[in-house]
Amino acid sequence: MRAGALRHRISLQSVGSTYDDYGDLSNSWSTDATVWASIEPISGREENIASELSEVITHRILVRYRASVTAQGRILFGSRVFQIESVRDWQERTIFLEILAK
């Protein structure tokens, strides 16, 4: 993949739990990194037969490899929020990550 294909600036976020002034547990998102990415809309379905659930995957996002990216995170692209559904090492070479998101 050519570096020019990574033309979108995104923020990779992870969730953290904190206690508010009243002692209640609340979740907040923090930005781990701001990186360049390739974002492609796709149409397809990822089906999890074991739990009989299906999630609609709307976008395929490629970023340079980062070990900290997990399915518990999310991606900010401008004012849009993408929920990460799946992360895999693209071509198994530890160079790029393919993120499937909705």
PDB file of C-alpha atoms in Angstrom:
ATOM      1  CA  MET A   1       0.000   0.000   0.000  1.00  0.00           C
ATOM      2  CA  ARG A   2       1.261   3.447  -0.865  1.00  0.00           C
ATOM      3  CA  ALA A   3       1.453   6.043   1.885  1.00  0.00           C
ATOM      4  CA  GLY A   4      -0.687   8.406  -0.237  1.00  0.00           C
ATOM      5  CA  ALA A   5      -3.659   6.119   0.305  1.00  0.00           C
ATOM      6  CA  LEU A   6      -3.599   7.065   4.002  1.00  0.00           C
ATOM      7  CA  ARG A   7      -5.202  10.461   3.457  1.00  0.00           C
ATOM      8  CA  HIS A   8      -7.735  10.704   6.289  1.00  0.00           C
ATOM      9  CA  ARG A   9      -6.775  11.978   9.750  1.00  0.00           C
ATOM     10  CA  ILE A  10      -8.470   9.966  12.507  1.00  0.00           C
ATOM     11  CA  SER A  11      -8.281   9.685  16.289  1.00  0.00           C
ATOM     12  CA  LEU A  12      -8.019   6.286  17.955  1.00  0.00           C
ATOM     13  CA  GLN A  13      -9.825   6.300  21.288  1.00  0.00           C
ATOM     14  CA  SER A  14     -10.135   3.964  24.256  1.00  0.00           C
ATOM     15  CA  VAL A  15     -12.643   3.952  27.084  1.00  0.00           C
ATOM     16  CA  GLY A  16     -11.696   4.569  30.670  1.00  0.00           C
ATOM     17  CA  SER A  17     -13.716   4.459  33.868  1.00  0.00           C
ATOM     18  CA  THR A  18     -13.643   7.219  36.454  1.00  0.00           C
ATOM     19  CA  TYR A  19     -15.674   8.160  39.493  1.00  0.00           C
ATOM     20  CA  ASP A  20     -17.613  11.417  39.410  1.00  0.00           C
ATOM     21  CA  ASP A  21     -18.178  13.814  42.314  1.00  0.00           C
ATOM     22  CA  TYR A  22     -21.033  11.664  43.607  1.00  0.00           C
ATOM     23  CA  GLY A  23     -19.044   8.407  43.593  1.00  0.00           C
ATOM     24  CA  ASP A  24     -20.792   6.989  40.531  1.00  0.00           C
ATOM     25  CA  LEU A  25     -18.725   5.134  37.968  1.00  0.00           C
ATOM     26  CA  SER A  26     -18.780   6.797  34.545  1.00  0.00           C
ATOM     27  CA  ASN A  27     -17.058   5.926  31.296  1.00  0.00           C
ATOM     28  CA  SER A  28     -15.119   8.504  29.336  1.00  0.00           C
ATOM     29  CA  TRP A  29     -13.263   8.286  26.038  1.00  0.00           C
ATOM     30  CA  SER A  30      -9.666   9.431  25.684  1.00  0.00           C
ATOM     31  CA  THR A  31      -7.638   9.829  22.518  1.00  0.00           C
ATOM     32  CA  ASP A  32      -4.688   7.429  22.392  1.00  0.00           C
ATOM     33  CA  ALA A  33      -3.299   8.571  19.033  1.00  0.00           C
ATOM     34  CA  THR A  34      -4.086  10.668  15.992  1.00  0.00           C
ATOM     35  CA  VAL A  35      -2.999   8.848  12.827  1.00  0.00           C
ATOM     36  CA  TRP A  36      -3.399   8.797   9.054  1.00  0.00           C
ATOM     37  CA  ALA A  37      -5.806   6.216   7.652  1.00  0.00           C
ATOM     38  CA  SER A  38      -7.569   4.927   4.575  1.00  0.00           C
ATOM     39  CA  ILE A  39     -11.356   4.811   5.031  1.00  0.00           C
ATOM     40  CA  GLU A  40     -13.515   2.866   2.583  1.00  0.00           C
ATOM     41  CA  PRO A  41     -17.275   2.393   2.862  1.00  0.00           C
ATOM     42  CA  ILE A  42     -18.233  -1.241   2.301  1.00  0.00           C
ATOM     43  CA  SER A  43     -21.372  -3.282   2.279  1.00  0.00           C
ATOM     44  CA  GLY A  44     -21.258  -6.608   3.965  1.00  0.00           C
ATOM     45  CA  ARG A  45     -22.211  -8.563   7.020  1.00  0.00           C
ATOM     46  CA  GLU A  46     -20.039 -10.103   9.634  1.00  0.00           C
ATOM     47  CA  GLU A  47     -21.910 -12.977  11.219  1.00  0.00           C
ATOM     48  CA  ASN A  48     -21.127 -14.591  14.504  1.00  0.00           C
ATOM     49  CA  ILE A  49     -22.777 -17.991  14.233  1.00  0.00           C
ATOM     50  CA  ALA A  50     -21.909 -19.075  17.753  1.00  0.00           C
ATOM     51  CA  SER A  51     -23.971 -16.369  19.420  1.00  0.00           C
ATOM     52  CA  GLU A  52     -26.421 -15.972  16.514  1.00  0.00           C
ATOM     53  CA  LEU A  53     -25.741 -12.253  16.264  1.00  0.00           C
ATOM     54  CA  SER A  54     -24.943 -10.301  13.150  1.00  0.00           C
ATOM     55  CA  GLU A  55     -23.380  -6.869  12.953  1.00  0.00           C
ATOM     56  CA  VAL A  56     -23.491  -4.656   9.910  1.00  0.00           C
ATOM     57  CA  ILE A  57     -19.996  -3.542   9.000  1.00  0.00           C
ATOM     58  CA  THR A  58     -20.110  -0.215   7.169  1.00  0.00           C
ATOM     59  CA  HIS A  59     -16.439   0.788   6.786  1.00  0.00           C
ATOM     60  CA  ARG A  60     -13.003  -0.734   6.295  1.00  0.00           C
ATOM     61  CA  ILE A  61     -10.227   1.365   7.817  1.00  0.00           C
ATOM     62  CA  LEU A  62      -6.507   0.767   7.298  1.00  0.00           C
ATOM     63  CA  VAL A  63      -3.885   2.302   9.601  1.00  0.00           C
ATOM     64  CA  ARG A  64      -0.238   1.661  10.267  1.00  0.00           C
ATOM     65  CA  TYR A  65       0.198  -1.162  12.779  1.00  0.00           C
ATOM     66  CA  ARG A  66      -0.422  -0.287  16.429  1.00  0.00           C
ATOM     67  CA  ALA A  67      -0.623  -3.046  19.024  1.00  0.00           C
ATOM     68  CA  SER A  68      -2.891  -0.942  21.253  1.00  0.00           C
ATOM     69  CA  VAL A  69      -5.880  -0.926  18.873  1.00  0.00           C
ATOM     70  CA  THR A  70      -8.634  -3.295  20.061  1.00  0.00           C
ATOM     71  CA  ALA A  71     -12.315  -3.965  19.385  1.00  0.00           C
ATOM     72  CA  GLN A  72     -13.161  -2.173  22.650  1.00  0.00           C
ATOM     73  CA  GLY A  73     -12.091   1.158  21.148  1.00  0.00           C
ATOM     74  CA  ARG A  74     -13.615   3.610  18.724  1.00  0.00           C
ATOM     75  CA  ILE A  75     -12.486   5.955  15.959  1.00  0.00           C
ATOM     76  CA  LEU A  76     -13.260   9.640  15.504  1.00  0.00           C
ATOM     77  CA  PHE A  77     -13.211  10.994  11.955  1.00  0.00           C
ATOM     78  CA  GLY A  78     -14.252  14.623  12.010  1.00  0.00           C
ATOM     79  CA  SER A  79     -17.648  14.610  13.733  1.00  0.00           C
ATOM     80  CA  ARG A  80     -18.279  10.937  12.920  1.00  0.00           C
ATOM     81  CA  VAL A  81     -17.774   8.111  15.410  1.00  0.00           C
ATOM     82  CA  PHE A  82     -16.978   4.567  14.264  1.00  0.00           C
ATOM     83  CA  GLN A  83     -17.379   1.650  16.661  1.00  0.00           C
ATOM     84  CA  ILE A  84     -14.598  -0.899  16.086  1.00  0.00           C
ATOM     85  CA  GLU A  85     -15.991  -4.392  15.491  1.00  0.00           C
ATOM     86  CA  SER A  86     -12.863  -6.254  14.377  1.00  0.00           C
ATOM     87  CA  VAL A  87      -9.110  -5.640  14.168  1.00  0.00           C
ATOM     88  CA  ARG A  88      -6.654  -7.821  12.244  1.00  0.00           C
ATOM     89  CA  ASP A  89      -3.027  -7.655  11.163  1.00  0.00           C
ATOM     90  CA  TRP A  90      -3.400  -6.978   7.426  1.00  0.00           C
ATOM     91  CA  GLN A  91      -1.342  -9.522   5.438  1.00  0.00           C
ATOM     92  CA  GLU A  92       0.122 -10.809   8.754  1.00  0.00           C
ATOM     93  CA  ARG A  93       3.212  -8.603   8.350  1.00  0.00           C
ATOM     94  CA  THR A  94       2.842  -6.225  11.337  1.00  0.00           C
ATOM     95  CA  ILE A  95       2.777  -3.245   8.978  1.00  0.00           C
ATOM     96  CA  PHE A  96      -0.921  -2.319   8.696  1.00  0.00           C
ATOM     97  CA  LEU A  97      -4.091  -2.996  10.655  1.00  0.00           C
ATOM     98  CA  GLU A  98      -7.417  -3.614   8.955  1.00  0.00           C
ATOM     99  CA  ILE A  99     -10.254  -2.336  11.131  1.00  0.00           C
ATOM    100  CA  LEU A 100     -13.857  -3.230  10.377  1.00  0.00           C
ATOM    101  CA  ALA A 101     -16.220  -0.689  11.898  1.00  0.00           C
ATOM    102  CA  LYS A 102     -19.797   0.507  11.991  1.00  0.00           C
TER     103      LYS A 102
END
